[in-house]
Amino acid sequence: MNNNNFLETDRLYINKINLLNDIPHVRHYYNDKETMCWIPNRKDYYTSEYLSMKFESNNKLYKNGIGIYKITHKADNKIIGEIGLYDCDKTDNAIEIGYIILSTYWRRGLATELLIKVEDYIQHILKKKLIIAHLIKGNKCFDPYKPRVFLNF
């Protein structure tokens, strides 16, 4: 892994969000209606000011190896989304995750590649035993009869 990257896969870099440089790129996927269709409590339009405030408090989380990280596609060097890693209020042994990938990059296996790397990080670096992910009804991955636990080691 390159020392400048938080995590890296074959096709992706996962890094801290830089408030000075990254907000216009983040706004691009936040304001893409198809990309955001699976995000609960979404707004109709995101301003740079709103996103800067959102991510400003996020910077404090990086020292613990959690927070929201940008996803950059290596082939075209574009920021195509983000992944969030959050402490779980219910147990010290769990991490809650969520991610957004720009819709034009869907169906390429990038989310699978991302989640395999993040799962390894959570298990071996953060030493957590449980990963929790929530899906909203209507998402083709949603199954109302299964618990929303992504992975339990």
PDB file of N, CA and C in Angstrom, residues 55-111:
ATOM      1  N   PHE A  55     -18.397  17.220   6.739  1.00  0.00           N
ATOM      2  CA  PHE A  55     -17.105  16.540   6.778  1.00  0.00           C
ATOM      3  C   PHE A  55     -16.111  17.166   7.751  1.00  0.00           C
ATOM      4  N   GLU A  56     -16.348  18.394   8.184  1.00  0.00           N
ATOM      5  CA  GLU A  56     -15.436  19.033   9.126  1.00  0.00           C
ATOM      6  C   GLU A  56     -15.351  18.256  10.439  1.00  0.00           C
ATOM      7  N   SER A  57     -16.472  17.853  10.979  1.00  0.00           N
ATOM      8  CA  SER A  57     -16.452  17.068  12.222  1.00  0.00           C
ATOM      9  C   SER A  57     -15.911  15.661  11.976  1.00  0.00           C
ATOM     10  N   ASN A  58     -16.014  15.194  10.760  1.00  0.00           N
ATOM     11  CA  ASN A  58     -15.509  13.879  10.382  1.00  0.00           C
ATOM     12  C   ASN A  58     -13.994  13.771  10.573  1.00  0.00           C
ATOM     13  N   ASN A  59     -13.274  14.864  10.366  1.00  0.00           N
ATOM     14  CA  ASN A  59     -11.808  14.846  10.464  1.00  0.00           C
ATOM     15  C   ASN A  59     -11.317  14.389  11.833  1.00  0.00           C
ATOM     16  N   LYS A  60     -12.097  14.611  12.863  1.00  0.00           N
ATOM     17  CA  LYS A  60     -11.711  14.202  14.214  1.00  0.00           C
ATOM     18  C   LYS A  60     -11.732  12.680  14.374  1.00  0.00           C
ATOM     19  N   LEU A  61     -12.487  11.997  13.545  1.00  0.00           N
ATOM     20  CA  LEU A  61     -12.612  10.542  13.647  1.00  0.00           C
ATOM     21  C   LEU A  61     -11.416   9.796  13.060  1.00  0.00           C
ATOM     22  N   TYR A  62     -10.701  10.432  12.134  1.00  0.00           N
ATOM     23  CA  TYR A  62      -9.602   9.759  11.439  1.00  0.00           C
ATOM     24  C   TYR A  62      -8.532   9.228  12.386  1.00  0.00           C
ATOM     25  N   LYS A  63      -8.298   9.924  13.482  1.00  0.00           N
ATOM     26  CA  LYS A  63      -7.253   9.471  14.411  1.00  0.00           C
ATOM     27  C   LYS A  63      -7.568   8.096  14.999  1.00  0.00           C
ATOM     28  N   ASN A  64      -8.852   7.705  14.988  1.00  0.00           N
ATOM     29  CA  ASN A  64      -9.263   6.385  15.483  1.00  0.00           C
ATOM     30  C   ASN A  64      -9.427   5.355  14.358  1.00  0.00           C
ATOM     31  N   GLY A  65      -9.080   5.743  13.116  1.00  0.00           N
ATOM     32  CA  GLY A  65      -9.183   4.819  11.990  1.00  0.00           C
ATOM     33  C   GLY A  65     -10.591   4.646  11.473  1.00  0.00           C
ATOM     34  N   ILE A  66     -11.503   5.560  11.862  1.00  0.00           N
ATOM     35  CA  ILE A  66     -12.879   5.505  11.380  1.00  0.00           C
ATOM     36  C   ILE A  66     -13.212   6.840  10.729  1.00  0.00           C
ATOM     37  N   GLY A  67     -14.432   7.001  10.256  1.00  0.00           N
ATOM     38  CA  GLY A  67     -14.862   8.230   9.614  1.00  0.00           C
ATOM     39  C   GLY A  67     -15.299   7.959   8.193  1.00  0.00           C
ATOM     40  N   ILE A  68     -15.477   9.023   7.434  1.00  0.00           N
ATOM     41  CA  ILE A  68     -15.896   8.918   6.034  1.00  0.00           C
ATOM     42  C   ILE A  68     -14.674   9.153   5.157  1.00  0.00           C
ATOM     43  N   TYR A  69     -14.423   8.216   4.266  1.00  0.00           N
ATOM     44  CA  TYR A  69     -13.254   8.261   3.376  1.00  0.00           C
ATOM     45  C   TYR A  69     -13.719   8.327   1.921  1.00  0.00           C
ATOM     46  N   LYS A  70     -13.007   9.086   1.125  1.00  0.00           N
ATOM     47  CA  LYS A  70     -13.327   9.166  -0.308  1.00  0.00           C
ATOM     48  C   LYS A  70     -12.816   7.919  -1.021  1.00  0.00           C
ATOM     49  N   ILE A  71     -13.495   7.578  -2.097  1.00  0.00           N
ATOM     50  CA  ILE A  71     -13.111   6.462  -2.961  1.00  0.00           C
ATOM     51  C   ILE A  71     -12.702   7.063  -4.301  1.00  0.00           C
ATOM     52  N   THR A  72     -11.463   6.800  -4.715  1.00  0.00           N
ATOM     53  CA  THR A  72     -10.960   7.301  -6.000  1.00  0.00           C
ATOM     54  C   THR A  72     -10.721   6.126  -6.928  1.00  0.00           C
ATOM     55  N   HIS A  73     -11.250   6.230  -8.134  1.00  0.00           N
ATOM     56  CA  HIS A  73     -11.056   5.214  -9.164  1.00  0.00           C
ATOM     57  C   HIS A  73      -9.681   5.430  -9.792  1.00  0.00           C
ATOM     58  N   LYS A  74      -8.817   4.439  -9.698  1.00  0.00           N
ATOM     59  CA  LYS A  74      -7.435   4.591 -10.168  1.00  0.00           C
ATOM     60  C   LYS A  74      -7.333   4.885 -11.658  1.00  0.00           C
ATOM     61  N   ALA A  75      -8.124   4.215 -12.474  1.00  0.00           N
ATOM     62  CA  ALA A  75      -7.974   4.304 -13.929  1.00  0.00           C
ATOM     63  C   ALA A  75      -8.162   5.722 -14.460  1.00  0.00           C
ATOM     64  N   ASP A  76      -9.095   6.471 -13.858  1.00  0.00           N
ATOM     65  CA  ASP A  76      -9.323   7.837 -14.331  1.00  0.00           C
ATOM     66  C   ASP A  76      -9.069   8.899 -13.258  1.00  0.00           C
ATOM     67  N   ASN A  77      -8.594   8.464 -12.091  1.00  0.00           N
ATOM     68  CA  ASN A  77      -8.243   9.353 -10.984  1.00  0.00           C
ATOM     69  C   ASN A  77      -9.403  10.264 -10.567  1.00  0.00           C
ATOM     70  N   LYS A  78     -10.641   9.721 -10.599  1.00  0.00           N
ATOM     71  CA  LYS A  78     -11.821  10.483 -10.212  1.00  0.00           C
ATOM     72  C   LYS A  78     -12.348   9.979  -8.871  1.00  0.00           C
ATOM     73  N   ILE A  79     -12.787  10.929  -8.055  1.00  0.00           N
ATOM     74  CA  ILE A  79     -13.468  10.572  -6.810  1.00  0.00           C
ATOM     75  C   ILE A  79     -14.864  10.099  -7.192  1.00  0.00           C
ATOM     76  N   ILE A  80     -15.166   8.845  -6.850  1.00  0.00           N
ATOM     77  CA  ILE A  80     -16.432   8.257  -7.288  1.00  0.00           C
ATOM     78  C   ILE A  80     -17.361   7.907  -6.125  1.00  0.00           C
ATOM     79  N   GLY A  81     -16.962   8.238  -4.916  1.00  0.00           N
ATOM     80  CA  GLY A  81     -17.841   7.937  -3.799  1.00  0.00           C
ATOM     81  C   GLY A  81     -17.122   8.016  -2.477  1.00  0.00           C
ATOM     82  N   GLU A  82     -17.757   7.378  -1.496  1.00  0.00           N
ATOM     83  CA  GLU A  82     -17.209   7.406  -0.140  1.00  0.00           C
ATOM     84  C   GLU A  82     -17.625   6.141   0.598  1.00  0.00           C
ATOM     85  N   ILE A  83     -16.874   5.838   1.644  1.00  0.00           N
ATOM     86  CA  ILE A  83     -17.249   4.773   2.566  1.00  0.00           C
ATOM     87  C   ILE A  83     -17.111   5.323   3.975  1.00  0.00           C
ATOM     88  N   GLY A  84     -18.130   5.060   4.772  1.00  0.00           N
ATOM     89  CA  GLY A  84     -18.127   5.500   6.159  1.00  0.00           C
ATOM     90  C   GLY A  84     -17.962   4.326   7.097  1.00  0.00           C
ATOM     91  N   LEU A  85     -17.117   4.493   8.081  1.00  0.00           N
ATOM     92  CA  LEU A  85     -16.896   3.511   9.143  1.00  0.00           C
ATOM     93  C   LEU A  85     -17.216   4.208  10.457  1.00  0.00           C
ATOM     94  N   TYR A  86     -18.169   3.659  11.201  1.00  0.00           N
ATOM     95  CA  TYR A  86     -18.650   4.319  12.403  1.00  0.00           C
ATOM     96  C   TYR A  86     -18.661   3.344  13.572  1.00  0.00           C
ATOM     97  N   ASP A  87     -18.295   3.852  14.756  1.00  0.00           N
ATOM     98  CA  ASP A  87     -18.461   3.045  15.955  1.00  0.00           C
ATOM     99  C   ASP A  87     -19.944   2.776  16.156  1.00  0.00           C
ATOM    100  N   CYS A  88     -20.234   1.604  16.645  1.00  0.00           N
ATOM    101  CA  CYS A  88     -21.615   1.204  16.884  1.00  0.00           C
ATOM    102  C   CYS A  88     -21.967   1.517  18.334  1.00  0.00           C
ATOM    103  N   ASP A  89     -23.075   2.179  18.553  1.00  0.00           N
ATOM    104  CA  ASP A  89     -23.484   2.558  19.905  1.00  0.00           C
ATOM    105  C   ASP A  89     -23.835   1.357  20.781  1.00  0.00           C
ATOM    106  N   LYS A  90     -24.253   0.264  20.155  1.00  0.00           N
ATOM    107  CA  LYS A  90     -24.762  -0.865  20.927  1.00  0.00           C
ATOM    108  C   LYS A  90     -23.683  -1.797  21.463  1.00  0.00           C
ATOM    109  N   THR A  91     -22.519  -1.807  20.833  1.00  0.00           N
ATOM    110  CA  THR A  91     -21.458  -2.703  21.267  1.00  0.00           C
ATOM    111  C   THR A  91     -20.095  -2.154  20.863  1.00  0.00           C
ATOM    112  N   ASP A  92     -19.100  -2.388  21.676  1.00  0.00           N
ATOM    113  CA  ASP A  92     -17.741  -1.950  21.350  1.00  0.00           C
ATOM    114  C   ASP A  92     -17.094  -2.846  20.299  1.00  0.00           C
ATOM    115  N   ASN A  93     -17.705  -3.973  20.024  1.00  0.00           N
ATOM    116  CA  ASN A  93     -17.106  -4.969  19.147  1.00  0.00           C
ATOM    117  C   ASN A  93     -17.604  -4.878  17.708  1.00  0.00           C
ATOM    118  N   ALA A  94     -18.299  -3.777  17.363  1.00  0.00           N
ATOM    119  CA  ALA A  94     -18.909  -3.673  16.036  1.00  0.00           C
ATOM    120  C   ALA A  94     -18.553  -2.350  15.368  1.00  0.00           C
ATOM    121  N   ILE A  95     -18.574  -2.381  14.055  1.00  0.00           N
ATOM    122  CA  ILE A  95     -18.434  -1.190  13.214  1.00  0.00           C
ATOM    123  C   ILE A  95     -19.641  -1.170  12.280  1.00  0.00           C
ATOM    124  N   GLU A  96     -20.225   0.002  12.134  1.00  0.00           N
ATOM    125  CA  GLU A  96     -21.295   0.170  11.153  1.00  0.00           C
ATOM    126  C   GLU A  96     -20.670   0.785   9.907  1.00  0.00           C
ATOM    127  N   ILE A  97     -21.060   0.287   8.747  1.00  0.00           N
ATOM    128  CA  ILE A  97     -20.511   0.816   7.495  1.00  0.00           C
ATOM    129  C   ILE A  97     -21.637   1.296   6.584  1.00  0.00           C
ATOM    130  N   GLY A  98     -21.282   2.187   5.693  1.00  0.00           N
ATOM    131  CA  GLY A  98     -22.166   2.641   4.639  1.00  0.00           C
ATOM    132  C   GLY A  98     -21.305   3.184   3.514  1.00  0.00           C
ATOM    133  N   TYR A  99     -21.779   3.063   2.302  1.00  0.00           N
ATOM    134  CA  TYR A  99     -20.980   3.580   1.193  1.00  0.00           C
ATOM    135  C   TYR A  99     -21.868   4.138   0.104  1.00  0.00           C
ATOM    136  N   ILE A 100     -21.284   5.006  -0.691  1.00  0.00           N
ATOM    137  CA  ILE A 100     -21.920   5.593  -1.871  1.00  0.00           C
ATOM    138  C   ILE A 100     -20.925   5.454  -3.010  1.00  0.00           C
ATOM    139  N   ILE A 101     -21.406   4.952  -4.141  1.00  0.00           N
ATOM    140  CA  ILE A 101     -20.577   4.908  -5.359  1.00  0.00           C
ATOM    141  C   ILE A 101     -21.384   5.553  -6.478  1.00  0.00           C
ATOM    142  N   LEU A 102     -20.760   6.467  -7.190  1.00  0.00           N
ATOM    143  CA  LEU A 102     -21.404   7.169  -8.306  1.00  0.00           C
ATOM    144  C   LEU A 102     -22.031   6.160  -9.263  1.00  0.00           C
ATOM    145  N   SER A 103     -23.270   6.405  -9.655  1.00  0.00           N
ATOM    146  CA  SER A 103     -24.046   5.435 -10.436  1.00  0.00           C
ATOM    147  C   SER A 103     -23.371   5.025 -11.744  1.00  0.00           C
ATOM    148  N   THR A 104     -22.591   5.898 -12.356  1.00  0.00           N
ATOM    149  CA  THR A 104     -21.930   5.544 -13.615  1.00  0.00           C
ATOM    150  C   THR A 104     -20.834   4.493 -13.409  1.00  0.00           C
ATOM    151  N   TYR A 105     -20.511   4.177 -12.149  1.00  0.00           N
ATOM    152  CA  TYR A 105     -19.500   3.156 -11.838  1.00  0.00           C
ATOM    153  C   TYR A 105     -20.129   1.887 -11.253  1.00  0.00           C
ATOM    154  N   TRP A 106     -21.458   1.814 -11.237  1.00  0.00           N
ATOM    155  CA  TRP A 106     -22.146   0.622 -10.729  1.00  0.00           C
ATOM    156  C   TRP A 106     -21.946  -0.559 -11.684  1.00  0.00           C
ATOM    157  N   ARG A 107     -22.144  -1.735 -11.162  1.00  0.00           N
ATOM    158  CA  ARG A 107     -22.118  -3.017 -11.901  1.00  0.00           C
ATOM    159  C   ARG A 107     -20.747  -3.322 -12.520  1.00  0.00           C
ATOM    160  N   ARG A 108     -19.692  -2.941 -11.814  1.00  0.00           N
ATOM    161  CA  ARG A 108     -18.326  -3.247 -12.242  1.00  0.00           C
ATOM    162  C   ARG A 108     -17.573  -4.063 -11.190  1.00  0.00           C
ATOM    163  N   GLY A 109     -18.245  -4.396 -10.093  1.00  0.00           N
ATOM    164  CA  GLY A 109     -17.601  -5.141  -9.019  1.00  0.00           C
ATOM    165  C   GLY A 109     -16.785  -4.270  -8.078  1.00  0.00           C
ATOM    166  N   LEU A 110     -16.908  -2.947  -8.212  1.00  0.00           N
ATOM    167  CA  LEU A 110     -16.112  -2.050  -7.376  1.00  0.00           C
ATOM    168  C   LEU A 110     -16.542  -2.096  -5.908  1.00  0.00           C
ATOM    169  N   ALA A 111     -17.841  -2.190  -5.648  1.00  0.00           N
ATOM    170  CA  ALA A 111     -18.317  -2.264  -4.262  1.00  0.00           C
ATOM    171  C   ALA A 111     -17.821  -3.543  -3.602  1.00  0.00           C
TER     172      ALA A 111
END
